[in-house]
Coordinates of N, CA and C and ligand atoms in Angstrom, one line a residue:
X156 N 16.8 21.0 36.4 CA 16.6 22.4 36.1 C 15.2 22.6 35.4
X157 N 14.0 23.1 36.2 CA 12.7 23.3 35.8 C 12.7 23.8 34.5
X158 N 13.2 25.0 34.3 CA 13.8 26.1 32.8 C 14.2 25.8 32.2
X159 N 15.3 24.6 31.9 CA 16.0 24.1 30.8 C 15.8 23.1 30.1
X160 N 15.8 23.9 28.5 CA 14.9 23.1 27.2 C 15.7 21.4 27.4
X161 N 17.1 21.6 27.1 CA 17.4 20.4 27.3 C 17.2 19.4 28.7
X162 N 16.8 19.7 29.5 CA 16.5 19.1 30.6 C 15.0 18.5 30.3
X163 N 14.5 19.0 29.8 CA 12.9 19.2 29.6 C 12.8 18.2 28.2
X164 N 13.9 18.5 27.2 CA 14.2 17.1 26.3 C 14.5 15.5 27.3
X165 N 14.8 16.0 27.7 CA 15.5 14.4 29.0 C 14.5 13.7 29.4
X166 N 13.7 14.5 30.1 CA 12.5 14.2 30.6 C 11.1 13.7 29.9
X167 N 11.4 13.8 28.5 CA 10.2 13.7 27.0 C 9.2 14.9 27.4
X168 N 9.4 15.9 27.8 CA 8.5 16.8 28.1 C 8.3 17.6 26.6
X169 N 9.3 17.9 26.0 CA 9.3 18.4 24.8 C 10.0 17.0 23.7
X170 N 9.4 17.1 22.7 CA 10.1 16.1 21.9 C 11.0 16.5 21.4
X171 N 12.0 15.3 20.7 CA 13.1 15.5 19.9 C 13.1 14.3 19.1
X172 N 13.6 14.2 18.3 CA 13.8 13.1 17.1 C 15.5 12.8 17.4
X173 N 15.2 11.8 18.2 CA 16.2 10.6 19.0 C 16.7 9.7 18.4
X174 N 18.3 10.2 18.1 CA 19.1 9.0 17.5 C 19.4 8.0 18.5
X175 N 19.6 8.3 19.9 CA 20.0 7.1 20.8 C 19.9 8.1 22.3
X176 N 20.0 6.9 23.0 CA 19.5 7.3 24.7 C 20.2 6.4 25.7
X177 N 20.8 6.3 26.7 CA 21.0 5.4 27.3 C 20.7 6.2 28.5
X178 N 21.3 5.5 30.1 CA 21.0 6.3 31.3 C 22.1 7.3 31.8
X179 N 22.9 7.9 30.4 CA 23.7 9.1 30.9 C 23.6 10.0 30.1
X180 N 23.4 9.8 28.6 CA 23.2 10.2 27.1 C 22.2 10.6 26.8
X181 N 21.6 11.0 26.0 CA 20.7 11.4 24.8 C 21.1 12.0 23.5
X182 N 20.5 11.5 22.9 CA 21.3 12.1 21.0 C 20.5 12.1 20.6
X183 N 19.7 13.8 19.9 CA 18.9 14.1 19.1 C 19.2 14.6 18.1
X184 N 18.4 15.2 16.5 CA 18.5 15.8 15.6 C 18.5 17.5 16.0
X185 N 19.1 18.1 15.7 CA 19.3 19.9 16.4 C 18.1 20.0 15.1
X186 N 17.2 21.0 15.6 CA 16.4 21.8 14.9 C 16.3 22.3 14.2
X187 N 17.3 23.2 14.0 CA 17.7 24.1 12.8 C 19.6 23.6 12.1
X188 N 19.6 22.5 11.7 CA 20.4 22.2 11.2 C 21.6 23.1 10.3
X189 N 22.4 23.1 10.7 CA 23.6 23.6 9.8 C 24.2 22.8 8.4
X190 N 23.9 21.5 7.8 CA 24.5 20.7 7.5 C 23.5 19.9 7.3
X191 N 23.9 18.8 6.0 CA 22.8 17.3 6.3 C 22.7 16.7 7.6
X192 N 24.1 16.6 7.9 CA 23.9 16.0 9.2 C 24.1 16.8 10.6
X193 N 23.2 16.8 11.4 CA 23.4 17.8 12.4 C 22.8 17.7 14.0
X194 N 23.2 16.8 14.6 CA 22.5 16.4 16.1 C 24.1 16.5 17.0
X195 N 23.0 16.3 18.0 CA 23.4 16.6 19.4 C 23.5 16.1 20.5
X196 N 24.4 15.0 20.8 CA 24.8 14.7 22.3 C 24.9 15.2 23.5
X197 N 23.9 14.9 24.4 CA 23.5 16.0 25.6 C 23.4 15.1 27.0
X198 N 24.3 15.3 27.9 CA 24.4 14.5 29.4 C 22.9 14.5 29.8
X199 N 22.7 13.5 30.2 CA 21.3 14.1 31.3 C 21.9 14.8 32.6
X200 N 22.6 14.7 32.5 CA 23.0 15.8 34.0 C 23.0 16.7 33.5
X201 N 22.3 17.6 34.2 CA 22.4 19.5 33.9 C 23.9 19.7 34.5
X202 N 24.2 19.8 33.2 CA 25.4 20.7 33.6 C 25.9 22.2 32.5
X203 N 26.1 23.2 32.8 CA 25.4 24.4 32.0 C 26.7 24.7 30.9
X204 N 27.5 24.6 31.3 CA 28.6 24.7 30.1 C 30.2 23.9 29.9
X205 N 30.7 24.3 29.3 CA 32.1 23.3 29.3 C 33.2 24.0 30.2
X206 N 32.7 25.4 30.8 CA 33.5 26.0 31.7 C 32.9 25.7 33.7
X207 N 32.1 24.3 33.9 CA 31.7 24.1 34.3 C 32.3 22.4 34.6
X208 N 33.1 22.3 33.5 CA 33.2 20.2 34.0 C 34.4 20.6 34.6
X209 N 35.0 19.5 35.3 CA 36.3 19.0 35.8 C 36.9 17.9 35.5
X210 N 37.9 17.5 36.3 CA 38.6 15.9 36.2 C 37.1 14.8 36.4
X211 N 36.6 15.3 37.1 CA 35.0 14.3 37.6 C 34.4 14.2 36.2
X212 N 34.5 15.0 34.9 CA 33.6 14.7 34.4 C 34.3 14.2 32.7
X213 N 35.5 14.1 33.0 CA 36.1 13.5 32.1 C 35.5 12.4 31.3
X214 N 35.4 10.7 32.3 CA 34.8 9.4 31.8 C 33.7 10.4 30.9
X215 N 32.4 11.0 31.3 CA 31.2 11.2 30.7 C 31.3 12.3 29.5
X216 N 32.4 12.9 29.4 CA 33.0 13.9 28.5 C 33.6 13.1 27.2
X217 N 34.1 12.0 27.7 CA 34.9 10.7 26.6 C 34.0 10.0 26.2
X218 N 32.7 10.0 26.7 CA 31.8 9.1 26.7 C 30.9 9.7 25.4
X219 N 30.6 11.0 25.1 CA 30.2 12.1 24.2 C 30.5 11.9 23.2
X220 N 32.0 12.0 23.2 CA 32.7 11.7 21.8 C 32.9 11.1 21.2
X221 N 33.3 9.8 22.1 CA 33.0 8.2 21.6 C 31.7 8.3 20.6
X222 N 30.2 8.6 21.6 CA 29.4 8.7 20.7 C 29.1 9.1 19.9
X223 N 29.8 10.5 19.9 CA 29.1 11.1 18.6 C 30.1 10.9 17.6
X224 N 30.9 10.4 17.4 CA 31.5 9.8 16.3 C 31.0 8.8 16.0
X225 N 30.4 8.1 16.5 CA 30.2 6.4 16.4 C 28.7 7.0 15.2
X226 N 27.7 7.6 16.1 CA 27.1 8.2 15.5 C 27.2 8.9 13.9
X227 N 28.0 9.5 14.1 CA 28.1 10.3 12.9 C 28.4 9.2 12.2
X228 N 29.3 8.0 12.0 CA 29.2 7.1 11.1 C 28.1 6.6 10.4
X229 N 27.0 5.8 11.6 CA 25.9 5.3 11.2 C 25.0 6.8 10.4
X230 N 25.6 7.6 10.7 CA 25.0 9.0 9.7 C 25.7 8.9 8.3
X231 N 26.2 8.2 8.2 CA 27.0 8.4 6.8 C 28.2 9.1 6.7
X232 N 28.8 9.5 7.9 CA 29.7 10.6 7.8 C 31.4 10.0 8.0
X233 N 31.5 9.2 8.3 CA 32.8 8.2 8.4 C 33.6 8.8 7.7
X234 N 34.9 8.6 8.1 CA 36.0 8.9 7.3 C 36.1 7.8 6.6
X235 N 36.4 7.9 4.8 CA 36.8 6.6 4.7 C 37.4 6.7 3.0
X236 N 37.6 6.0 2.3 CA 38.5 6.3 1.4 C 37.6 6.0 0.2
X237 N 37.4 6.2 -0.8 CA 36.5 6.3 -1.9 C 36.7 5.5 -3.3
X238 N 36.3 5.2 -3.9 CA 37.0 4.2 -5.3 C 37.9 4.4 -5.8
X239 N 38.7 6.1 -5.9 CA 39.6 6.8 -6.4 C 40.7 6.8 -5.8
X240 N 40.6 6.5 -4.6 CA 41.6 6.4 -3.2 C 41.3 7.3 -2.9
X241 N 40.5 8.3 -2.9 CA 40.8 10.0 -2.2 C 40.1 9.7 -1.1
X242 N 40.6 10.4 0.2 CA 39.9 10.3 1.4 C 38.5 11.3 1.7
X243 N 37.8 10.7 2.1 CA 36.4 11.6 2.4 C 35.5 11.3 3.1
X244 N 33.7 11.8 3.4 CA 33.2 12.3 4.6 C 34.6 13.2 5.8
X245 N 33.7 12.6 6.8 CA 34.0 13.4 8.0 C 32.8 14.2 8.3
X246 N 33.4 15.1 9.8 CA 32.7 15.3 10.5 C 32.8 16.7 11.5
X247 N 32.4 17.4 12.3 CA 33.2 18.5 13.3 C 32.4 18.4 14.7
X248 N 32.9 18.0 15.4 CA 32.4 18.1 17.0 C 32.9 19.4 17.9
X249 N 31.9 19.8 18.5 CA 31.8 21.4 18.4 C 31.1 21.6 20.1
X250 N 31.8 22.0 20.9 CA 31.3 22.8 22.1 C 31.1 24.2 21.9
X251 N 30.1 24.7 21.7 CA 29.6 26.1 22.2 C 29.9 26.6 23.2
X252 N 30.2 27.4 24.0 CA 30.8 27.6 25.3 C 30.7 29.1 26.0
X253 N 29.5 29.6 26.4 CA 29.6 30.6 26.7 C 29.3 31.7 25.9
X254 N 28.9 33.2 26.0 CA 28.6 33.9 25.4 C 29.7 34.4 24.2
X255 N 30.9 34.3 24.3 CA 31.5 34.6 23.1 C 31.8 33.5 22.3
X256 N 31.4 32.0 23.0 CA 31.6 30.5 22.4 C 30.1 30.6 21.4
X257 N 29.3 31.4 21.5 CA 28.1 31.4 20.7 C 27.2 30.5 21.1
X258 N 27.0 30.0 22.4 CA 26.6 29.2 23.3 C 24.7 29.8 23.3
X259 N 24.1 29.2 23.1 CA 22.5 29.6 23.1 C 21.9 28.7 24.1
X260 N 21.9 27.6 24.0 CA 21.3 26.6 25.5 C 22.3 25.9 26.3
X261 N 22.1 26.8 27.8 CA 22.9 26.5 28.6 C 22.8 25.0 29.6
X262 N 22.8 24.2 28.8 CA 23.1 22.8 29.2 C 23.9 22.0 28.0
X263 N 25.3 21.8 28.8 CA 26.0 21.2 27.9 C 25.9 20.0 27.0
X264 N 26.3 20.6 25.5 CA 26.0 19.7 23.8 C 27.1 19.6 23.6
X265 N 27.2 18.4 22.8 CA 28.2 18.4 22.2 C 27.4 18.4 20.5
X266 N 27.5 19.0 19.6 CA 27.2 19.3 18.5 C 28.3 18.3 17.6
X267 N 27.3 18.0 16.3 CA 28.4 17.1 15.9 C 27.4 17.2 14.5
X268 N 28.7 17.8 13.2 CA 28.2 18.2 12.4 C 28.9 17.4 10.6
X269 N 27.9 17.5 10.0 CA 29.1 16.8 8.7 C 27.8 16.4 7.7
X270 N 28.2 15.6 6.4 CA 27.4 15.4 5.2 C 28.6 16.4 4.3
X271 N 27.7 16.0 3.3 CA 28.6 16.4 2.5 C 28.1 18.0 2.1
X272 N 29.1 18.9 1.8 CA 29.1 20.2 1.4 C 28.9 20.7 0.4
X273 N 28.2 21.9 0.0 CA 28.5 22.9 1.2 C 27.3 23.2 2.3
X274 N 27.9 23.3 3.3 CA 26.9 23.8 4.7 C 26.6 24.7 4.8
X275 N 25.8 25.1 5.6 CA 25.3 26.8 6.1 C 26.8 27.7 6.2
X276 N 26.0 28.9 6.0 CA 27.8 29.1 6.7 C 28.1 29.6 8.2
X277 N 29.1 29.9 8.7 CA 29.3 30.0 10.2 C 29.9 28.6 10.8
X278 N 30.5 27.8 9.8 CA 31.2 26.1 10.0 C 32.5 26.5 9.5
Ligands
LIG555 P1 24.3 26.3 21.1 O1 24.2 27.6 20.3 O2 25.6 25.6 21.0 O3 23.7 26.5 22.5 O4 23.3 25.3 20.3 C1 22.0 25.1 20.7 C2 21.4 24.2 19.6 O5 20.2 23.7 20.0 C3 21.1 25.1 18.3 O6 21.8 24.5 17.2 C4 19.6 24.9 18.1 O7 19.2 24.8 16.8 C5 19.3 23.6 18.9 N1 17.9 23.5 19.4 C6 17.2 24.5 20.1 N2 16.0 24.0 20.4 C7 16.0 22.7 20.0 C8 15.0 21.6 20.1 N3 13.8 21.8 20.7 N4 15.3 20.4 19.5 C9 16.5 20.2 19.0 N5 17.5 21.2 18.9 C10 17.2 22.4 19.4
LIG556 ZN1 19.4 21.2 31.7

C-alpha cells in the first residue's frame, strides 16, 4: 500500500526507533506515547484492521502477542513479584479497530502499553 505510514515504516522509507524486526514483524516505539512504555507491533503485511483477519491469520496474530509481551518484559514491564511479595509491573495490549475502536492508522498494530503509573489518560 503506496499511502500507508506503516507500510512505508516496513519499507525504512520513514523511520522509526526499532525494538525488533524479523520477516513478518516489526516493533517500533509509537510516537506520541501514552505511558513510559509504549510501541507497537505491526505485520508487514498490509492488512488494514482486526475486522479484516481470519482463521488464516491466527499463527501471525499469536505471533504479535507472543511478542509483544516478550517485549514488554525486556521493557521492564514483566509481571513479577516485588521484595514485599506484592505483585507488580504489567502491561495492556490493545487493538484499535475501526472508527469507533479509535483506530487512526489503518494497518493493523497491536499497541502494547505499561511502566509504571500514572499514564496519560484515555488507558
Ligand atoms: P491507532 O489510533 O490505534 O491507529 O494508533 C496509531 C498509533 O500510531 C498512534 O498511537 C500514533 O502515535 C502512532 N504513530 C503515528 N505515526 C507514527 C510514526 N511515524 N512512528 C511511530 N508511531 C506513530
Ligand atoms: Zn500498510
Amino acid at each position: 500500500m503506496s499511502d500507508c505510514l506503516f507500510c512505508k515504516i516496513v519499507a525504512g522509507q520513514i523511520p522509526s526507533r526499532c525494538l525488533y524486526e524479523d520477516d513478518e514483524l516489526i516493533a517500533f516505539h509509537d510516537i506520541h506515547p501514552h505511558a513510559p512504555v509504549h510501541f507497537l507491533v505491526v505485520p508487514k503485511q498490509h492488512i488494514s484492521t482486526m475486522s479484516d483477519v481470519d482463521a488464516r491469520h491466527a499463527a501471525l496474530l499469536g505471533k504479535m502477542m507472543v511478542l509483544g509481551a516478550k517485549l514488554a518484559g525486556e521493557q521492564g514491564c514483566a509481571v513479577r513479584t516485588d521484595e514485599a511479595g506484592k505483585t507488580v509491573g504489567g502491561f495492556k495490549l490493545l487493538f484499535n479497530t475501526g472508527p469507533d475502536g479509535g483506530q487512526e492508522v489503518y494497518h493493523l498494530h497491536l499497541h502494547v502499553i505499561g511502566g509504571p503509573r500514572p499514564w496519560r489518560s484515555g488507558n
